[in-house]
Every structure is written in structure tokens, then in C-alpha cells.
CSV table of N, CA and C in Angstrom, one decimal:
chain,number,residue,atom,x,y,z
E,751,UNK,N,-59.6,0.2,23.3
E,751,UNK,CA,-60.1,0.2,21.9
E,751,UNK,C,-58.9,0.2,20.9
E,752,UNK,N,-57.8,1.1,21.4
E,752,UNK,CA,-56.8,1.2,20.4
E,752,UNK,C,-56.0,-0.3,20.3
E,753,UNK,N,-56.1,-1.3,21.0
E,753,UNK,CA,-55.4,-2.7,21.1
E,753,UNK,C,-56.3,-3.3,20.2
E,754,UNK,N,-57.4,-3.4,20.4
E,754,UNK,CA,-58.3,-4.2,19.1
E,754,UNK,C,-58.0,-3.7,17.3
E,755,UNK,N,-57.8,-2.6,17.7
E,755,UNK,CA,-57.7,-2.2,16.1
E,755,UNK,C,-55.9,-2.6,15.4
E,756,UNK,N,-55.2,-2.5,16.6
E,756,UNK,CA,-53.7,-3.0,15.6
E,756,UNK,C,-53.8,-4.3,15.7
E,757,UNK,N,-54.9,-5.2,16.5
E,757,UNK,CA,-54.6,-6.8,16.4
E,757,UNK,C,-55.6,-7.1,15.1
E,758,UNK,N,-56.5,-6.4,15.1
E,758,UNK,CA,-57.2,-6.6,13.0
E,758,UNK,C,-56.5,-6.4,12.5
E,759,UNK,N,-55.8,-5.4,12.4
E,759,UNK,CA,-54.8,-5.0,11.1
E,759,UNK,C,-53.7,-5.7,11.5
E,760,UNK,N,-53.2,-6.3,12.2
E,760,UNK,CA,-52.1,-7.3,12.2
E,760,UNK,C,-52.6,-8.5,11.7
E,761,UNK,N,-54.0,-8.9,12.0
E,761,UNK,CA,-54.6,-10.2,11.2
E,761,UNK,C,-54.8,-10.2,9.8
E,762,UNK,N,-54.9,-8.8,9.0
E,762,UNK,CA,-55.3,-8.7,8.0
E,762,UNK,C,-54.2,-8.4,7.2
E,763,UNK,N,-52.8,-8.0,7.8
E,763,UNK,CA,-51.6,-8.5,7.2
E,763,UNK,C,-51.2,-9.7,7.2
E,764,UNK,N,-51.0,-10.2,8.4
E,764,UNK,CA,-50.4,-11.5,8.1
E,764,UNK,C,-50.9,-12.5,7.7
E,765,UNK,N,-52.7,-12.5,7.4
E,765,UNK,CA,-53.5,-13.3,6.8
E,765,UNK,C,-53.0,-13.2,5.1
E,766,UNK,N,-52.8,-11.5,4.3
E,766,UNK,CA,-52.2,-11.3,3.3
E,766,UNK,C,-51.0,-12.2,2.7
E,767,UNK,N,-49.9,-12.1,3.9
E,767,UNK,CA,-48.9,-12.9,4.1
E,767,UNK,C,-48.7,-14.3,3.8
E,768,UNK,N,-49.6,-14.8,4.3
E,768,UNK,CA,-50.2,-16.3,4.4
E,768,UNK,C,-50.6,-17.3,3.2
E,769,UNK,N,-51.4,-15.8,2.8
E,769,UNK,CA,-52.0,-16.9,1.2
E,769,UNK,C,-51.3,-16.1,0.3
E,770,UNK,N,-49.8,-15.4,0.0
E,770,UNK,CA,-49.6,-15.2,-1.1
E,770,UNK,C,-49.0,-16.0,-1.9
E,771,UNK,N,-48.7,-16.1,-3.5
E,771,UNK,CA,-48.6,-16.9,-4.3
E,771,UNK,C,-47.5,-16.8,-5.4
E,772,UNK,N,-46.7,-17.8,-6.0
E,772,UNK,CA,-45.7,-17.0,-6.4
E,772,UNK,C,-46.1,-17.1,-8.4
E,773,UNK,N,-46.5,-16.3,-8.6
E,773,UNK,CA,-46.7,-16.4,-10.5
E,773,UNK,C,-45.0,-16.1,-10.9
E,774,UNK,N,-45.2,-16.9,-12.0
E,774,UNK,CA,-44.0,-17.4,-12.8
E,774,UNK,C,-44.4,-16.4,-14.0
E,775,UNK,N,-43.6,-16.0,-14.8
E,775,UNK,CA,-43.5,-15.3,-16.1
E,775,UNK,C,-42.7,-15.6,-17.1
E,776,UNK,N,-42.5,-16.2,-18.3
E,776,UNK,CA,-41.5,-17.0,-19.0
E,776,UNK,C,-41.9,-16.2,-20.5
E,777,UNK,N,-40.7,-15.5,-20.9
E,777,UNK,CA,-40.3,-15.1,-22.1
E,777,UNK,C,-40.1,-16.2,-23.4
E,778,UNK,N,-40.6,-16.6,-24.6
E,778,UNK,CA,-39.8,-17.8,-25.1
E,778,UNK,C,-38.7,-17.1,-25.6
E,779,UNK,N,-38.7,-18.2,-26.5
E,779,UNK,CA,-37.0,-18.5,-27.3
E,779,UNK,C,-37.6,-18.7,-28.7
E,780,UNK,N,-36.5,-18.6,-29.3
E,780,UNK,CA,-36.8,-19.0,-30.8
E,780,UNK,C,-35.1,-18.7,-31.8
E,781,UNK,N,-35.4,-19.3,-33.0
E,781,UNK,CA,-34.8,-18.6,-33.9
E,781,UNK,C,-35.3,-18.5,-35.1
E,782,UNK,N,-34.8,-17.3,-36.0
E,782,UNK,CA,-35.7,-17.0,-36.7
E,782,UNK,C,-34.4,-16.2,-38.3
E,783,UNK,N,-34.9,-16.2,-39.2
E,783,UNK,CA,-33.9,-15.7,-40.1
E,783,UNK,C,-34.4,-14.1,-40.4
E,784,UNK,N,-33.4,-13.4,-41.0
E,784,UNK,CA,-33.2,-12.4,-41.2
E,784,UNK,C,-34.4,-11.6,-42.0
E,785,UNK,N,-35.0,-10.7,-41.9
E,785,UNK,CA,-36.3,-10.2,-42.4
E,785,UNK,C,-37.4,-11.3,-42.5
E,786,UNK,N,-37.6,-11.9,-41.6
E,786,UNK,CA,-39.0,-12.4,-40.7
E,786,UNK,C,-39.7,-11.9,-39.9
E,787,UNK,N,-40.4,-11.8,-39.6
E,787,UNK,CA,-42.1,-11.6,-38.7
E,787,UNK,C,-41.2,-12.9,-37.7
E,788,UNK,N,-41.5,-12.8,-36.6
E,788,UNK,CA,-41.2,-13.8,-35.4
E,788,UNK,C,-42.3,-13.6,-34.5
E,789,UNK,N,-43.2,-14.6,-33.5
E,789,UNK,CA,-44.0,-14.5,-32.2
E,789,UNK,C,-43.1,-14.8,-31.2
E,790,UNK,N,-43.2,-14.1,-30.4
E,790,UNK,CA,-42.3,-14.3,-29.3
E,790,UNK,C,-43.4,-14.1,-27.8
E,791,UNK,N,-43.6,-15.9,-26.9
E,791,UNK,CA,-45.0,-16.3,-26.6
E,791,UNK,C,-44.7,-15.7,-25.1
E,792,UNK,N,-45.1,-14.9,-24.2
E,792,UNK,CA,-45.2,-14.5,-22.9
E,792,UNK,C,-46.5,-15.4,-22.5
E,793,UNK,N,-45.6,-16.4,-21.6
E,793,UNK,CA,-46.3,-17.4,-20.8
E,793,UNK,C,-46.6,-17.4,-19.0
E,794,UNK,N,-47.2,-17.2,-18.4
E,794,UNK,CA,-47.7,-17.2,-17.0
E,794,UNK,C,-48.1,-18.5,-16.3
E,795,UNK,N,-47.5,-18.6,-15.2
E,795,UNK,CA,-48.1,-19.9,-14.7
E,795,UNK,C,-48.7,-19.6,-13.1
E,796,UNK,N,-49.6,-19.9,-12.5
E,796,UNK,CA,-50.2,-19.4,-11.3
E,796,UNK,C,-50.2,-18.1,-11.1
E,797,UNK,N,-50.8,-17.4,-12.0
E,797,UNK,CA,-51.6,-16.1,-12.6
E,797,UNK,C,-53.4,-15.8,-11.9
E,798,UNK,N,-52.9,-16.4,-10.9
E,798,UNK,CA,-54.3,-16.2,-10.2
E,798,UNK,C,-54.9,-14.8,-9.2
E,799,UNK,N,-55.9,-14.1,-9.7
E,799,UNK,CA,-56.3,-13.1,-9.0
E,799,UNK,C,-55.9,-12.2,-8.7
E,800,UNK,N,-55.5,-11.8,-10.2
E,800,UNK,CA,-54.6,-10.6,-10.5
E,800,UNK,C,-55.5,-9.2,-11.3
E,801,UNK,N,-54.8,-8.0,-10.8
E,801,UNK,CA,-56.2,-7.1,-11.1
E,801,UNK,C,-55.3,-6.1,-11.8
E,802,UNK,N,-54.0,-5.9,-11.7
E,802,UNK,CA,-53.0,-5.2,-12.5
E,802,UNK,C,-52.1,-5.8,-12.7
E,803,UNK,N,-51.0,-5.5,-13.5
E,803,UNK,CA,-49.6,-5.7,-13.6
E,803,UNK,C,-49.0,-4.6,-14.6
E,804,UNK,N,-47.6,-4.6,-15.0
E,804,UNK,CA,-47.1,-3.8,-15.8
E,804,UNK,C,-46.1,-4.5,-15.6
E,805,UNK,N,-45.2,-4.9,-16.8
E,805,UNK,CA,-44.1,-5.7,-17.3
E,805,UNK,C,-43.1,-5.0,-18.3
E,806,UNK,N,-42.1,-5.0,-18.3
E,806,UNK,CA,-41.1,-4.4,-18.7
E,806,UNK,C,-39.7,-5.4,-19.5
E,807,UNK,N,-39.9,-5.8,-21.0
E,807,UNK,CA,-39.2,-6.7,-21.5
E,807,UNK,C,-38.0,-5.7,-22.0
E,808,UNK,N,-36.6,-6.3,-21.7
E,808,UNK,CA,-35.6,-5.4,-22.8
E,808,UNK,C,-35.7,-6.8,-24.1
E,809,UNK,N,-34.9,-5.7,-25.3
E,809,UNK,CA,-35.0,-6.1,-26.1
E,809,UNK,C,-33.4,-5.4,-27.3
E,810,UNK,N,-32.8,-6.5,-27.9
E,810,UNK,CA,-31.7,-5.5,-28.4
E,810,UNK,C,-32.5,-4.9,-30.1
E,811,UNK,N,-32.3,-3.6,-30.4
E,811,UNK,CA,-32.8,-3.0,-31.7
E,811,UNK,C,-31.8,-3.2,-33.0
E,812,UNK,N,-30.9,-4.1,-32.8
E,812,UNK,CA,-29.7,-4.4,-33.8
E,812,UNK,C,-30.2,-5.4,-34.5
E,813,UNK,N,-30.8,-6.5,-33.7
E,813,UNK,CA,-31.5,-7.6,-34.1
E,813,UNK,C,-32.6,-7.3,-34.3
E,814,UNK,N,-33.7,-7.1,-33.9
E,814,UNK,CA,-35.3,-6.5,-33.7
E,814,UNK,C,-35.5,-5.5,-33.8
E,815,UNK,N,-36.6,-5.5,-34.4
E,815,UNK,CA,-37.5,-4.2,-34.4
E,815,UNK,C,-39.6,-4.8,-33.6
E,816,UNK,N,-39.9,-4.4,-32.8
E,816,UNK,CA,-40.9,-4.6,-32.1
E,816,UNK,C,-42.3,-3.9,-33.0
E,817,UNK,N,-43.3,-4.7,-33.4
E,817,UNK,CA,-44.1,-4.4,-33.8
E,817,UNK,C,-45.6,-4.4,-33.0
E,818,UNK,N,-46.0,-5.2,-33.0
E,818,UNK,CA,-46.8,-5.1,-31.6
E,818,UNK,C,-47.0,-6.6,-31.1
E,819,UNK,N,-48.2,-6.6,-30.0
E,819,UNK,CA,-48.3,-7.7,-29.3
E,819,UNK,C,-49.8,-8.6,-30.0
E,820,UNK,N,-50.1,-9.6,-30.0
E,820,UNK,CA,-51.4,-10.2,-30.6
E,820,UNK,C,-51.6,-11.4,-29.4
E,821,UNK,N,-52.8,-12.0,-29.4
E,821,UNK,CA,-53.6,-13.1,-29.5
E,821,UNK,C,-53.6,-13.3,-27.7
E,822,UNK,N,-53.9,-11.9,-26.6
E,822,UNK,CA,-54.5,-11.4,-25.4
E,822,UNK,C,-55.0,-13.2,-25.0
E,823,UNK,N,-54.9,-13.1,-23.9
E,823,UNK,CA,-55.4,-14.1,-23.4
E,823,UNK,C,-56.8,-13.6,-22.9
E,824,UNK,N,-57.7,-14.4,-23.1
E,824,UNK,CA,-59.6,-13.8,-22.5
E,824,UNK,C,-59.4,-13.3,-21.2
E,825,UNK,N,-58.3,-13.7,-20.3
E,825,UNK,CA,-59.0,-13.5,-19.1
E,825,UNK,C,-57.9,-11.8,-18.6
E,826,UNK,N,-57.2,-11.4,-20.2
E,826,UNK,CA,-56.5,-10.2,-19.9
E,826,UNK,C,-56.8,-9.2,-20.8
E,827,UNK,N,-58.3,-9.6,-21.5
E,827,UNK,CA,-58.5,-8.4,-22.5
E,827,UNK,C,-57.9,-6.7,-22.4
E,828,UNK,N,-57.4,-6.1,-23.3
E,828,UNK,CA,-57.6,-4.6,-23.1
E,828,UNK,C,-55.9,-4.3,-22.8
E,829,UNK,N,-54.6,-5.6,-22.9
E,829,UNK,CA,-53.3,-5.1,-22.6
E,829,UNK,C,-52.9,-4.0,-23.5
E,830,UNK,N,-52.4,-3.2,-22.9
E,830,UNK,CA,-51.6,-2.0,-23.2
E,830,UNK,C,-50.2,-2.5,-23.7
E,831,UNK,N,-49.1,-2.1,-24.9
E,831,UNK,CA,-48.2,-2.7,-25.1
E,831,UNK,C,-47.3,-1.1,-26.2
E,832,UNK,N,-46.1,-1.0,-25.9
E,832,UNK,CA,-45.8,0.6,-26.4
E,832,UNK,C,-43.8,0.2,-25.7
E,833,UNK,N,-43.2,0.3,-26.8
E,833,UNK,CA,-41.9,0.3,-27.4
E,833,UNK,C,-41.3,1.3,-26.7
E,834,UNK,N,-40.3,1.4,-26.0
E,834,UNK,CA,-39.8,2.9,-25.4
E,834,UNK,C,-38.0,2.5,-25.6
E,835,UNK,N,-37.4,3.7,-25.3
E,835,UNK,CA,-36.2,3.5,-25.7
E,835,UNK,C,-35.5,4.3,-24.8
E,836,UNK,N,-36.2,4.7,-23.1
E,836,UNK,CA,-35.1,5.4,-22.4
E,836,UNK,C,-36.2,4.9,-21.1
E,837,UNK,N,-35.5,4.1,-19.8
E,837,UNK,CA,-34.1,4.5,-19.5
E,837,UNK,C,-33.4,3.5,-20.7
E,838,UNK,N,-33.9,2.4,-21.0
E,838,UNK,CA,-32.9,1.3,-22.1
E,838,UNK,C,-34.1,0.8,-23.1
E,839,UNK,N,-34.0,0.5,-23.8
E,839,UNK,CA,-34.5,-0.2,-25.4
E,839,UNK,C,-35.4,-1.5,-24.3
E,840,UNK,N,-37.1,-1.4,-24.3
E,840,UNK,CA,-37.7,-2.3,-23.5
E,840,UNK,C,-39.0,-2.1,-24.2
E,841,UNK,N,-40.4,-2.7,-24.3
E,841,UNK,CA,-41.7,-2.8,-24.2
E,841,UNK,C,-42.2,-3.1,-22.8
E,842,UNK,N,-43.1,-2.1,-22.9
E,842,UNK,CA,-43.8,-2.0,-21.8
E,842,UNK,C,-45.2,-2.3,-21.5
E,843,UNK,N,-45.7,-3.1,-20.8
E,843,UNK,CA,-46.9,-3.8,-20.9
E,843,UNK,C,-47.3,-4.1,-19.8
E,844,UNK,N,-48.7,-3.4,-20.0
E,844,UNK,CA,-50.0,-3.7,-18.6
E,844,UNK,C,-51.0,-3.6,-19.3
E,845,UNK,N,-51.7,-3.4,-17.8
E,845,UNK,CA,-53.3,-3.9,-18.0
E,845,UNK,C,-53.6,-3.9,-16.4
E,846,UNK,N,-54.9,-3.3,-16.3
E,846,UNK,CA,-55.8,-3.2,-15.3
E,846,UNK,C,-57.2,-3.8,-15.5
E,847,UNK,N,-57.5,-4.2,-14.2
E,847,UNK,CA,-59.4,-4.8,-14.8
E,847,UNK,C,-60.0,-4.4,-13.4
E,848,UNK,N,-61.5,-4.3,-12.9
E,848,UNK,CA,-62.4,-4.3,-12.1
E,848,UNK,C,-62.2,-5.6,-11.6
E,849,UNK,N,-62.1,-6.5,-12.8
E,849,UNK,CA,-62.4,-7.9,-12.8
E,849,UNK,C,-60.7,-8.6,-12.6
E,850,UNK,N,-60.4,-9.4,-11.5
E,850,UNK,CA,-59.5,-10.4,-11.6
E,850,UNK,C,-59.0,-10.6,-13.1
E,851,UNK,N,-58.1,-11.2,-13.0
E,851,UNK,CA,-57.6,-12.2,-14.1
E,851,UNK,C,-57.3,-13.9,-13.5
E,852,UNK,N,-57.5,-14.8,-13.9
E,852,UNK,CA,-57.2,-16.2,-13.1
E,852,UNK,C,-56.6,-17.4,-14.2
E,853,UNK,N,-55.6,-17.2,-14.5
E,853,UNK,CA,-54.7,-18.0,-15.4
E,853,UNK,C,-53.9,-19.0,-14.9
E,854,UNK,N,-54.5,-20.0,-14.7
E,854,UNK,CA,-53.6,-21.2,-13.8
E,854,UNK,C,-52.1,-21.9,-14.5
E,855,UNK,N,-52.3,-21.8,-16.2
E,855,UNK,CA,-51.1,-21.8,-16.5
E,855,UNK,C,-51.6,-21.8,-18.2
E,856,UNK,N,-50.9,-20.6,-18.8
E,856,UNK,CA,-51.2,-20.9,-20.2
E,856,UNK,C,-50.1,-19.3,-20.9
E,857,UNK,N,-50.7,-19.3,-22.0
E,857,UNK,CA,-50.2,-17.9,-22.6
E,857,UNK,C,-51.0,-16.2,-22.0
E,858,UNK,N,-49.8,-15.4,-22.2
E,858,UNK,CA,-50.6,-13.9,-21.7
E,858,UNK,C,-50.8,-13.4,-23.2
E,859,UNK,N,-49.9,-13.3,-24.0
E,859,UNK,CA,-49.8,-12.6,-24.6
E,859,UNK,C,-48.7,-13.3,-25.4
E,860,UNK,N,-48.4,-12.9,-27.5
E,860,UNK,CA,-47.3,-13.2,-28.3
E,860,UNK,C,-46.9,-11.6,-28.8
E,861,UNK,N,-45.9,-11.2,-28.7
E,861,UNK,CA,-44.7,-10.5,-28.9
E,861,UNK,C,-44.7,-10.1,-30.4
E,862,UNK,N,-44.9,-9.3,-31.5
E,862,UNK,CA,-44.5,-9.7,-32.8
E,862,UNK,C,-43.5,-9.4,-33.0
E,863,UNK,N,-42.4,-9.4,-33.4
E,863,UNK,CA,-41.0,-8.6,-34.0
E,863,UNK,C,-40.7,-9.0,-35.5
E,864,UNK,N,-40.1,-8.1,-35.5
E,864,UNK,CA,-39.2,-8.1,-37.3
E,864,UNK,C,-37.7,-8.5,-36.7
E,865,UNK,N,-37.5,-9.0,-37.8
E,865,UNK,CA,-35.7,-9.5,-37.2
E,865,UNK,C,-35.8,-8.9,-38.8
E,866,UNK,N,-33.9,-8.3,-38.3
E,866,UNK,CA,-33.5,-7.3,-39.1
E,866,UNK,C,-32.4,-7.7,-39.6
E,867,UNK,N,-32.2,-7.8,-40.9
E,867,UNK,CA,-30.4,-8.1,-41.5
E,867,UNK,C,-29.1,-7.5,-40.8
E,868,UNK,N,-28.3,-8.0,-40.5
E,868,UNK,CA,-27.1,-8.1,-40.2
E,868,UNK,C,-26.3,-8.0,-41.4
E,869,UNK,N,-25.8,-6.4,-41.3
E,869,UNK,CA,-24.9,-6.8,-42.5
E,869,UNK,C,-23.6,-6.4,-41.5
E,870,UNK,N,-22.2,-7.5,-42.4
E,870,UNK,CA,-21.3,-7.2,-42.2
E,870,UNK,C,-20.2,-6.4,-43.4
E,871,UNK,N,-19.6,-5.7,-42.2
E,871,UNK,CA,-18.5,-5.0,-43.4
E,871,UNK,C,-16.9,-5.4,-43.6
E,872,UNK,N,-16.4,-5.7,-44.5
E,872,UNK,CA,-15.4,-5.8,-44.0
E,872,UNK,C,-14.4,-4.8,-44.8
């Protein structure tokens, strides 16, 4: 009896194994001038059948100041998104559901920041 149960559970790992998937996560880019509002677009590509995550962006606070996140994608209502500054200067962002998420390729989520003047001294 004890042989039948480590060959399920060897099937039900390496079946795991078999169909996993690799999601992409892409930060944009931009430029933006000094005392602007900026969107900064967190894009996902084979985002399929996902039921948590938590993501962890750094960010420098010389340039930026992080305001919050807008325009959730439907199939990730309810993200969590909160500014921290130890162990390093980063936003932190999750989300849990009952329900999957299945985003074959589009936007998660936009980023808002303030960009901050640079003054120089001389």
C-alpha cells in the first residue's frame, strides 16, 4: 500500500512539473519632467491561473516620490499596493483571489509617481 501512495504523489508532482508556465513581468519606461504626475504601466504576459502574487518594485526617492497605483486589470481586482523604505526604498504589491486570474498578455496595473526637482548647488 505504502508503494502506491509515493507513485501518486510522484505523479502529481511531476504532472505539476510538466505543465508549468513561464509569466513574464515588464516594468515600463518613460521620461518625464520635473514636477509631473507620470504612469508607470506593469505589464504581464502569460498570466494564466494565477491565485496570488506579491511583487516588490525598487524605486530611487531622489527622483520619485510614489503615489499610488490605478486602472487594476478586471481579472486582478482588490491589488494591495503600500511604499516601504526598509530593507530598501521599494512598493509592494499583491493580491489574492478564490478566483484565478487569466491574463494572456495585457496590463496589471499603472504605477503613479511624482517626479521631483533636482536642484543643483553649486
Amino acid at each position: 500500500m505504502k508503494n502506491i501512495g509515493i507513485q501518486i504523489l510522484f505523479l502529481i508532482v511531476f504532472s505539476t512539473f510538466l505543465y508549468s508556465q513561464t509569466t513574464e513581468l515588464t516594468v515600463g519606461t518613460g521620461i518625464v519632467c520635473p514636477e509631473e504626475e507620470v504612469l508607470v504601466p506593469i505589464d504581464v504576459t502569460d498570466f494564466n491561473d494565477i491565485g496570488a502574487f506579491t511583487i516588490f518594485i525598487g524605486y530611487d526617492t531622489a527622483v520619485l516620490t510614489f503615489i499610488e497605483h490605478l486602472n487594476e486589470n478586471s481579472e486582478t481586482q482588490g491589488i494591495y499596493s503600500n511604499a516601504m523604505v526598509t530593507p530598501a526604498t521599494q512598493i509592494g504589491i499583491s493580491w489574492s483571489s478564490i478566483n484565478s486570474a487569466n491574463i494572456s498578455s495585457g496590463k496589471l496595473i499603472d504605477l503613479k509617481f511624482f517626479s521631483i526637482i533636482l536642484k543643483i548647488v553649486h
